[in-house]
């Protein structure tokens, strides 16, 4: 059971990594500021989710060491910040067209 959860988390981390890269390339190639901002916000959301998933993996499923706890906590805080900033920016750029 635990092994299955780790595999699912690993797959989700990889998927969010792919989406982060895709939205990063899209945001750099767009010339329209609204599309550029929307893609950058989506990239932040995906990156935040990826960091949160990494933190969950580090904090709950591997051997417990102080370094893992510190790394997992830092990843969790960075992930929450990225998620919050991405949602805030996405709402700003989605209202921009109205």
mmCIF file of N, CA and C in Angstrom:
data_model
loop_
_atom_site.group_PDB
_atom_site.id
_atom_site.type_symbol
_atom_site.label_atom_id
_atom_site.label_comp_id
_atom_site.label_asym_id
_atom_site.label_seq_id
_atom_site.Cartn_x
_atom_site.Cartn_y
_atom_site.Cartn_z
ATOM 1 N N UNK A 1 0.820 -1.197 0.000
ATOM 2 C CA UNK A 1 0.000 0.000 0.000
ATOM 3 C C UNK A 1 0.868 1.267 0.000
ATOM 4 N N UNK A 2 1.859 1.292 0.880
ATOM 5 C CA UNK A 2 2.742 2.450 0.976
ATOM 6 C C UNK A 2 3.539 2.645 -0.307
ATOM 7 N N UNK A 3 3.954 1.539 -0.900
ATOM 8 C CA UNK A 3 4.705 1.605 -2.156
ATOM 9 C C UNK A 3 3.842 2.182 -3.278
ATOM 10 N N UNK A 4 2.563 1.829 -3.298
ATOM 11 C CA UNK A 4 1.646 2.349 -4.312
ATOM 12 C C UNK A 4 1.477 3.857 -4.176
ATOM 13 N N UNK A 5 1.365 4.334 -2.946
ATOM 14 C CA UNK A 5 1.222 5.764 -2.708
ATOM 15 C C UNK A 5 2.482 6.504 -3.169
ATOM 16 N N UNK A 6 3.644 5.935 -2.913
ATOM 17 C CA UNK A 6 4.890 6.561 -3.360
ATOM 18 C C UNK A 6 4.975 6.609 -4.881
ATOM 19 N N UNK A 7 4.528 5.561 -5.542
ATOM 20 C CA UNK A 7 4.544 5.550 -7.007
ATOM 21 C C UNK A 7 3.594 6.611 -7.554
ATOM 22 N N UNK A 8 2.406 6.702 -6.965
ATOM 23 C CA UNK A 8 1.429 7.713 -7.406
ATOM 24 C C UNK A 8 1.989 9.118 -7.193
ATOM 25 N N UNK A 9 2.601 9.366 -6.041
ATOM 26 C CA UNK A 9 3.206 10.677 -5.787
ATOM 27 C C UNK A 9 4.334 10.979 -6.767
ATOM 28 N N UNK A 10 5.134 9.988 -7.087
ATOM 29 C CA UNK A 10 6.218 10.184 -8.051
ATOM 30 C C UNK A 10 5.668 10.541 -9.429
ATOM 31 N N UNK A 11 4.618 9.858 -9.841
ATOM 32 C CA UNK A 11 3.999 10.156 -11.137
ATOM 33 C C UNK A 11 3.416 11.567 -11.133
ATOM 34 N N UNK A 12 2.750 11.953 -10.038
ATOM 35 C CA UNK A 12 2.188 13.298 -9.944
ATOM 36 C C UNK A 12 3.277 14.368 -9.949
ATOM 37 N N UNK A 13 4.393 14.103 -9.292
ATOM 38 C CA UNK A 13 5.517 15.042 -9.316
ATOM 39 C C UNK A 13 6.026 15.208 -10.740
ATOM 40 N N UNK A 14 6.165 14.108 -11.462
ATOM 41 C CA UNK A 14 6.647 14.169 -12.841
ATOM 42 C C UNK A 14 5.659 14.929 -13.732
ATOM 43 N N UNK A 15 4.358 14.705 -13.555
ATOM 44 C CA UNK A 15 3.344 15.389 -14.365
ATOM 45 C C UNK A 15 3.372 16.890 -14.089
ATOM 46 N N UNK A 16 3.446 17.282 -12.817
ATOM 47 C CA UNK A 16 3.500 18.714 -12.516
ATOM 48 C C UNK A 16 4.789 19.342 -13.013
ATOM 49 N N UNK A 17 5.871 18.577 -13.016
ATOM 50 C CA UNK A 17 7.124 19.070 -13.588
ATOM 51 C C UNK A 17 6.957 19.344 -15.079
ATOM 52 N N UNK A 18 6.339 18.411 -15.797
ATOM 53 C CA UNK A 18 6.116 18.602 -17.236
ATOM 54 C C UNK A 18 5.248 19.826 -17.506
ATOM 55 N N UNK A 19 4.161 19.986 -16.740
ATOM 56 C CA UNK A 19 3.298 21.147 -16.931
ATOM 57 C C UNK A 19 4.024 22.445 -16.602
ATOM 58 N N UNK A 20 4.889 22.431 -15.590
ATOM 59 C CA UNK A 20 5.670 23.625 -15.258
ATOM 60 C C UNK A 20 6.572 24.023 -16.414
ATOM 61 N N UNK A 21 7.223 23.048 -17.026
ATOM 62 C CA UNK A 21 8.103 23.329 -18.160
ATOM 63 C C UNK A 21 7.298 23.834 -19.354
ATOM 64 N N UNK A 22 6.162 23.198 -19.633
ATOM 65 C CA UNK A 22 5.327 23.615 -20.773
ATOM 66 C C UNK A 22 4.851 25.050 -20.588
ATOM 67 N N UNK A 23 4.313 25.378 -19.408
ATOM 68 C CA UNK A 23 3.813 26.734 -19.177
ATOM 69 C C UNK A 23 4.948 27.751 -19.138
ATOM 70 N N UNK A 24 6.134 27.328 -18.707
ATOM 71 C CA UNK A 24 7.287 28.219 -18.723
ATOM 72 C C UNK A 24 7.667 28.597 -20.151
ATOM 73 N N UNK A 25 7.737 27.595 -21.043
ATOM 74 C CA UNK A 25 8.047 27.893 -22.447
ATOM 75 C C UNK A 25 6.958 28.743 -23.077
ATOM 76 N N UNK A 26 5.703 28.435 -22.785
ATOM 77 C CA UNK A 26 4.597 29.218 -23.353
ATOM 78 C C UNK A 26 4.647 30.667 -22.892
ATOM 79 N N UNK A 27 4.941 30.880 -21.621
ATOM 80 C CA UNK A 27 4.958 32.255 -21.115
ATOM 81 C C UNK A 27 6.099 33.059 -21.716
ATOM 82 N N UNK A 28 7.194 32.414 -22.051
ATOM 83 C CA UNK A 28 8.315 33.136 -22.638
ATOM 84 C C UNK A 28 8.132 33.411 -24.127
ATOM 85 N N UNK A 29 7.306 32.632 -24.792
ATOM 86 C CA UNK A 29 7.120 32.797 -26.228
ATOM 87 C C UNK A 29 5.970 33.734 -26.593
ATOM 88 N N UNK A 30 5.040 33.963 -25.668
ATOM 89 C CA UNK A 30 3.895 34.827 -25.952
ATOM 90 C C UNK A 30 4.318 36.287 -25.919
ATOM 91 N N UNK A 31 3.684 37.079 -26.781
ATOM 92 C CA UNK A 31 3.956 38.518 -26.784
ATOM 93 C C UNK A 31 2.846 39.298 -26.081
ATOM 94 N N UNK A 32 1.639 38.736 -26.035
ATOM 95 C CA UNK A 32 0.524 39.387 -25.362
ATOM 96 C C UNK A 32 0.740 39.312 -23.849
ATOM 97 N N UNK A 33 0.713 40.448 -23.152
ATOM 98 C CA UNK A 33 0.971 40.437 -21.705
ATOM 99 C C UNK A 33 -0.032 39.596 -20.912
ATOM 100 N N UNK A 34 -1.291 39.565 -21.341
ATOM 101 C CA UNK A 34 -2.299 38.769 -20.624
ATOM 102 C C UNK A 34 -1.991 37.284 -20.738
ATOM 103 N N UNK A 35 -1.690 36.812 -21.948
ATOM 104 C CA UNK A 35 -1.364 35.400 -22.140
ATOM 105 C C UNK A 35 -0.064 35.046 -21.436
ATOM 106 N N UNK A 36 0.899 35.945 -21.495
ATOM 107 C CA UNK A 36 2.180 35.712 -20.825
ATOM 108 C C UNK A 36 1.987 35.590 -19.313
ATOM 109 N N UNK A 37 1.200 36.485 -18.737
ATOM 110 C CA UNK A 37 0.947 36.445 -17.305
ATOM 111 C C UNK A 37 0.138 35.232 -16.883
ATOM 112 N N UNK A 38 -0.852 34.868 -17.701
ATOM 113 C CA UNK A 38 -1.662 33.689 -17.387
ATOM 114 C C UNK A 38 -0.810 32.430 -17.401
ATOM 115 N N UNK A 39 0.044 32.284 -18.393
ATOM 116 C CA UNK A 39 0.913 31.103 -18.466
ATOM 117 C C UNK A 39 1.934 31.084 -17.327
ATOM 118 N N UNK A 40 2.454 32.251 -16.955
ATOM 119 C CA UNK A 40 3.391 32.309 -15.831
ATOM 120 C C UNK A 40 2.683 31.944 -14.527
ATOM 121 N N UNK A 41 1.431 32.372 -14.385
ATOM 122 C CA UNK A 41 0.667 32.025 -13.186
ATOM 123 C C UNK A 41 0.403 30.524 -13.134
ATOM 124 N N UNK A 42 0.052 29.930 -14.257
ATOM 125 C CA UNK A 42 -0.169 28.483 -14.301
ATOM 126 C C UNK A 42 1.123 27.721 -14.007
ATOM 127 N N UNK A 43 2.250 28.262 -14.474
ATOM 128 C CA UNK A 43 3.534 27.648 -14.170
ATOM 129 C C UNK A 43 3.791 27.696 -12.657
ATOM 130 N N UNK A 44 3.485 28.824 -12.013
ATOM 131 C CA UNK A 44 3.665 28.930 -10.561
ATOM 132 C C UNK A 44 2.763 27.959 -9.807
ATOM 133 N N UNK A 45 1.535 27.804 -10.275
ATOM 134 C CA UNK A 45 0.620 26.863 -9.626
ATOM 135 C C UNK A 45 1.165 25.445 -9.728
ATOM 136 N N UNK A 46 1.603 25.055 -10.918
ATOM 137 C CA UNK A 46 2.150 23.698 -11.099
ATOM 138 C C UNK A 46 3.419 23.493 -10.289
ATOM 139 N N UNK A 47 4.267 24.515 -10.257
ATOM 140 C CA UNK A 47 5.506 24.400 -9.493
ATOM 141 C C UNK A 47 5.209 24.316 -7.994
ATOM 142 N N UNK A 48 4.220 25.065 -7.532
ATOM 143 C CA UNK A 48 3.829 24.995 -6.137
ATOM 144 C C UNK A 48 3.304 23.621 -5.767
ATOM 145 N N UNK A 49 2.464 23.057 -6.628
ATOM 146 C CA UNK A 49 1.955 21.705 -6.381
ATOM 147 C C UNK A 49 3.081 20.682 -6.382
ATOM 148 N N UNK A 50 4.019 20.846 -7.302
ATOM 149 C CA UNK A 50 5.147 19.925 -7.364
ATOM 150 C C UNK A 50 5.976 19.993 -6.076
ATOM 151 N N UNK A 51 6.255 21.190 -5.587
ATOM 152 C CA UNK A 51 7.038 21.333 -4.365
ATOM 153 C C UNK A 51 6.291 20.786 -3.150
ATOM 154 N N UNK A 52 4.979 20.959 -3.115
ATOM 155 C CA UNK A 52 4.190 20.399 -2.014
ATOM 156 C C UNK A 52 4.236 18.873 -2.054
ATOM 157 N N UNK A 53 4.134 18.297 -3.245
ATOM 158 C CA UNK A 53 4.210 16.838 -3.363
ATOM 159 C C UNK A 53 5.588 16.315 -2.967
ATOM 160 N N UNK A 54 6.630 17.034 -3.336
ATOM 161 C CA UNK A 54 7.983 16.647 -2.923
ATOM 162 C C UNK A 54 8.102 16.713 -1.401
ATOM 163 N N UNK A 55 7.535 17.749 -0.811
ATOM 164 C CA UNK A 55 7.589 17.890 0.645
ATOM 165 C C UNK A 55 6.849 16.748 1.342
ATOM 166 N N UNK A 56 5.686 16.384 0.809
ATOM 167 C CA UNK A 56 4.935 15.268 1.397
ATOM 168 C C UNK A 56 5.750 13.986 1.314
ATOM 169 N N UNK A 57 6.384 13.773 0.182
ATOM 170 C CA UNK A 57 7.220 12.587 0.023
ATOM 171 C C UNK A 57 8.373 12.589 1.023
ATOM 172 N N UNK A 58 9.018 13.730 1.182
ATOM 173 C CA UNK A 58 10.169 13.809 2.082
ATOM 174 C C UNK A 58 9.760 13.686 3.550
ATOM 175 N N UNK A 59 8.637 14.269 3.905
ATOM 176 C CA UNK A 59 8.257 14.314 5.315
ATOM 177 C C UNK A 59 7.600 13.030 5.818
ATOM 178 N N UNK A 60 6.910 12.307 4.931
ATOM 179 C CA UNK A 60 6.098 11.205 5.427
ATOM 180 C C UNK A 60 6.512 9.816 4.943
ATOM 181 N N UNK A 61 7.255 9.711 3.841
ATOM 182 C CA UNK A 61 7.453 8.382 3.270
ATOM 183 C C UNK A 61 8.894 7.893 3.258
ATOM 184 N N UNK A 62 9.818 8.671 3.706
ATOM 185 C CA UNK A 62 11.210 8.227 3.710
ATOM 186 C C UNK A 62 11.722 8.206 5.146
ATOM 187 N N UNK A 63 12.935 7.714 5.319
ATOM 188 C CA UNK A 63 13.498 7.643 6.671
ATOM 189 C C UNK A 63 13.561 9.042 7.286
ATOM 190 N N UNK A 64 13.351 9.102 8.577
ATOM 191 C CA UNK A 64 13.234 10.377 9.271
ATOM 192 C C UNK A 64 14.597 10.853 9.756
ATOM 193 N N UNK A 65 15.126 11.879 9.112
ATOM 194 C CA UNK A 65 16.373 12.507 9.537
ATOM 195 C C UNK A 65 16.139 14.015 9.626
ATOM 196 N N UNK A 66 16.945 14.714 10.386
ATOM 197 C CA UNK A 66 16.775 16.172 10.492
ATOM 198 C C UNK A 66 16.924 16.897 9.147
ATOM 199 N N UNK A 67 17.831 16.413 8.313
ATOM 200 C CA UNK A 67 18.027 17.048 7.009
ATOM 201 C C UNK A 67 16.774 16.893 6.145
ATOM 202 N N UNK A 68 16.156 15.717 6.170
ATOM 203 C CA UNK A 68 14.919 15.495 5.416
ATOM 204 C C UNK A 68 13.795 16.379 5.937
ATOM 205 N N UNK A 69 13.707 16.523 7.239
ATOM 206 C CA UNK A 69 12.672 17.391 7.810
ATOM 207 C C UNK A 69 12.863 18.839 7.378
ATOM 208 N N UNK A 70 14.096 19.313 7.434
ATOM 209 C CA UNK A 70 14.370 20.694 7.030
ATOM 210 C C UNK A 70 14.085 20.879 5.548
ATOM 211 N N UNK A 71 14.570 19.954 4.724
ATOM 212 C CA UNK A 71 14.338 20.039 3.279
ATOM 213 C C UNK A 71 12.848 19.966 2.965
ATOM 214 N N UNK A 72 12.126 19.058 3.609
ATOM 215 C CA UNK A 72 10.698 18.933 3.377
ATOM 216 C C UNK A 72 9.937 20.172 3.806
ATOM 217 N N UNK A 73 10.336 20.763 4.917
ATOM 218 C CA UNK A 73 9.679 21.975 5.396
ATOM 219 C C UNK A 73 9.932 23.146 4.462
ATOM 220 N N UNK A 74 11.159 23.281 3.988
ATOM 221 C CA UNK A 74 11.480 24.354 3.041
ATOM 222 C C UNK A 74 10.703 24.169 1.736
ATOM 223 N N UNK A 75 10.644 22.951 1.238
ATOM 224 C CA UNK A 75 9.869 22.673 0.017
ATOM 225 C C UNK A 75 8.393 22.972 0.225
ATOM 226 N N UNK A 76 7.872 22.626 1.389
ATOM 227 C CA UNK A 76 6.456 22.890 1.678
ATOM 228 C C UNK A 76 6.180 24.390 1.714
ATOM 229 N N UNK A 77 7.037 25.148 2.365
ATOM 230 C CA UNK A 77 6.834 26.597 2.439
ATOM 231 C C UNK A 77 6.958 27.256 1.065
ATOM 232 N N UNK A 78 7.972 26.850 0.303
ATOM 233 C CA UNK A 78 8.120 27.399 -1.054
ATOM 234 C C UNK A 78 6.943 27.005 -1.948
ATOM 235 N N UNK A 79 6.486 25.777 -1.807
ATOM 236 C CA UNK A 79 5.350 25.313 -2.595
ATOM 237 C C UNK A 79 4.077 26.071 -2.273
ATOM 238 N N UNK A 80 3.818 26.292 -0.989
ATOM 239 C CA UNK A 80 2.633 27.053 -0.599
ATOM 240 C C UNK A 80 2.711 28.490 -1.106
ATOM 241 N N UNK A 81 3.903 29.089 -1.027
ATOM 242 C CA UNK A 81 4.071 30.453 -1.542
ATOM 243 C C UNK A 81 3.838 30.502 -3.050
ATOM 244 N N UNK A 82 4.427 29.564 -3.796
ATOM 245 C CA UNK A 82 4.235 29.532 -5.246
ATOM 246 C C UNK A 82 2.769 29.305 -5.606
ATOM 247 N N UNK A 83 2.112 28.407 -4.894
ATOM 248 C CA UNK A 83 0.701 28.131 -5.148
ATOM 249 C C UNK A 83 -0.140 29.383 -4.889
ATOM 250 N N UNK A 84 0.091 30.050 -3.773
ATOM 251 C CA UNK A 84 -0.647 31.264 -3.457
ATOM 252 C C UNK A 84 -0.396 32.350 -4.497
ATOM 253 N N UNK A 85 0.874 32.573 -4.855
ATOM 254 C CA UNK A 85 1.204 33.611 -5.831
ATOM 255 C C UNK A 85 0.621 33.278 -7.207
ATOM 256 N N UNK A 86 0.652 32.015 -7.591
ATOM 257 C CA UNK A 86 0.090 31.618 -8.881
ATOM 258 C C UNK A 86 -1.409 31.816 -8.942
ATOM 259 N N UNK A 87 -2.114 31.457 -7.870
ATOM 260 C CA UNK A 87 -3.568 31.648 -7.848
ATOM 261 C C UNK A 87 -3.906 33.134 -7.859
ATOM 262 N N UNK A 88 -3.172 33.921 -7.089
ATOM 263 C CA UNK A 88 -3.402 35.369 -7.074
ATOM 264 C C UNK A 88 -3.151 35.984 -8.452
ATOM 265 N N UNK A 89 -2.049 35.631 -9.086
ATOM 266 C CA UNK A 89 -1.735 36.180 -10.401
ATOM 267 C C UNK A 89 -2.708 35.700 -11.465
ATOM 268 N N UNK A 90 -3.138 34.446 -11.369
ATOM 269 C CA UNK A 90 -4.100 33.928 -12.334
ATOM 270 C C UNK A 90 -5.432 34.678 -12.235
ATOM 271 N N UNK A 91 -5.864 34.957 -11.016
ATOM 272 C CA UNK A 91 -7.116 35.700 -10.865
ATOM 273 C C UNK A 91 -6.954 37.124 -11.386
ATOM 274 N N UNK A 92 -5.782 37.730 -11.192
ATOM 275 C CA UNK A 92 -5.537 39.071 -11.714
ATOM 276 C C UNK A 92 -5.579 39.079 -13.240
ATOM 277 N N UNK A 93 -4.878 38.164 -13.883
ATOM 278 C CA UNK A 93 -4.825 38.163 -15.340
ATOM 279 C C UNK A 93 -6.128 37.686 -15.967
ATOM 280 N N UNK A 94 -6.907 36.887 -15.278
ATOM 281 C CA UNK A 94 -8.202 36.484 -15.830
ATOM 282 C C UNK A 94 -9.201 37.641 -15.754
ATOM 283 N N UNK A 95 -9.075 38.535 -14.779
ATOM 284 C CA UNK A 95 -9.935 39.725 -14.692
ATOM 285 C C UNK A 95 -9.486 40.798 -15.652
ATOM 286 N N UNK A 96 -8.263 40.736 -16.125
ATOM 287 C CA UNK A 96 -7.697 41.765 -16.984
ATOM 288 C C UNK A 96 -8.451 41.914 -18.294
ATOM 289 N N UNK A 97 -9.054 40.842 -18.777
ATOM 290 C CA UNK A 97 -9.730 40.881 -20.079
ATOM 291 C C UNK A 97 -11.128 41.471 -19.985
ATOM 292 N N UNK A 98 -11.675 41.584 -18.787
ATOM 293 C CA UNK A 98 -13.055 42.073 -18.654
ATOM 294 C C UNK A 98 -13.159 43.544 -18.799
#
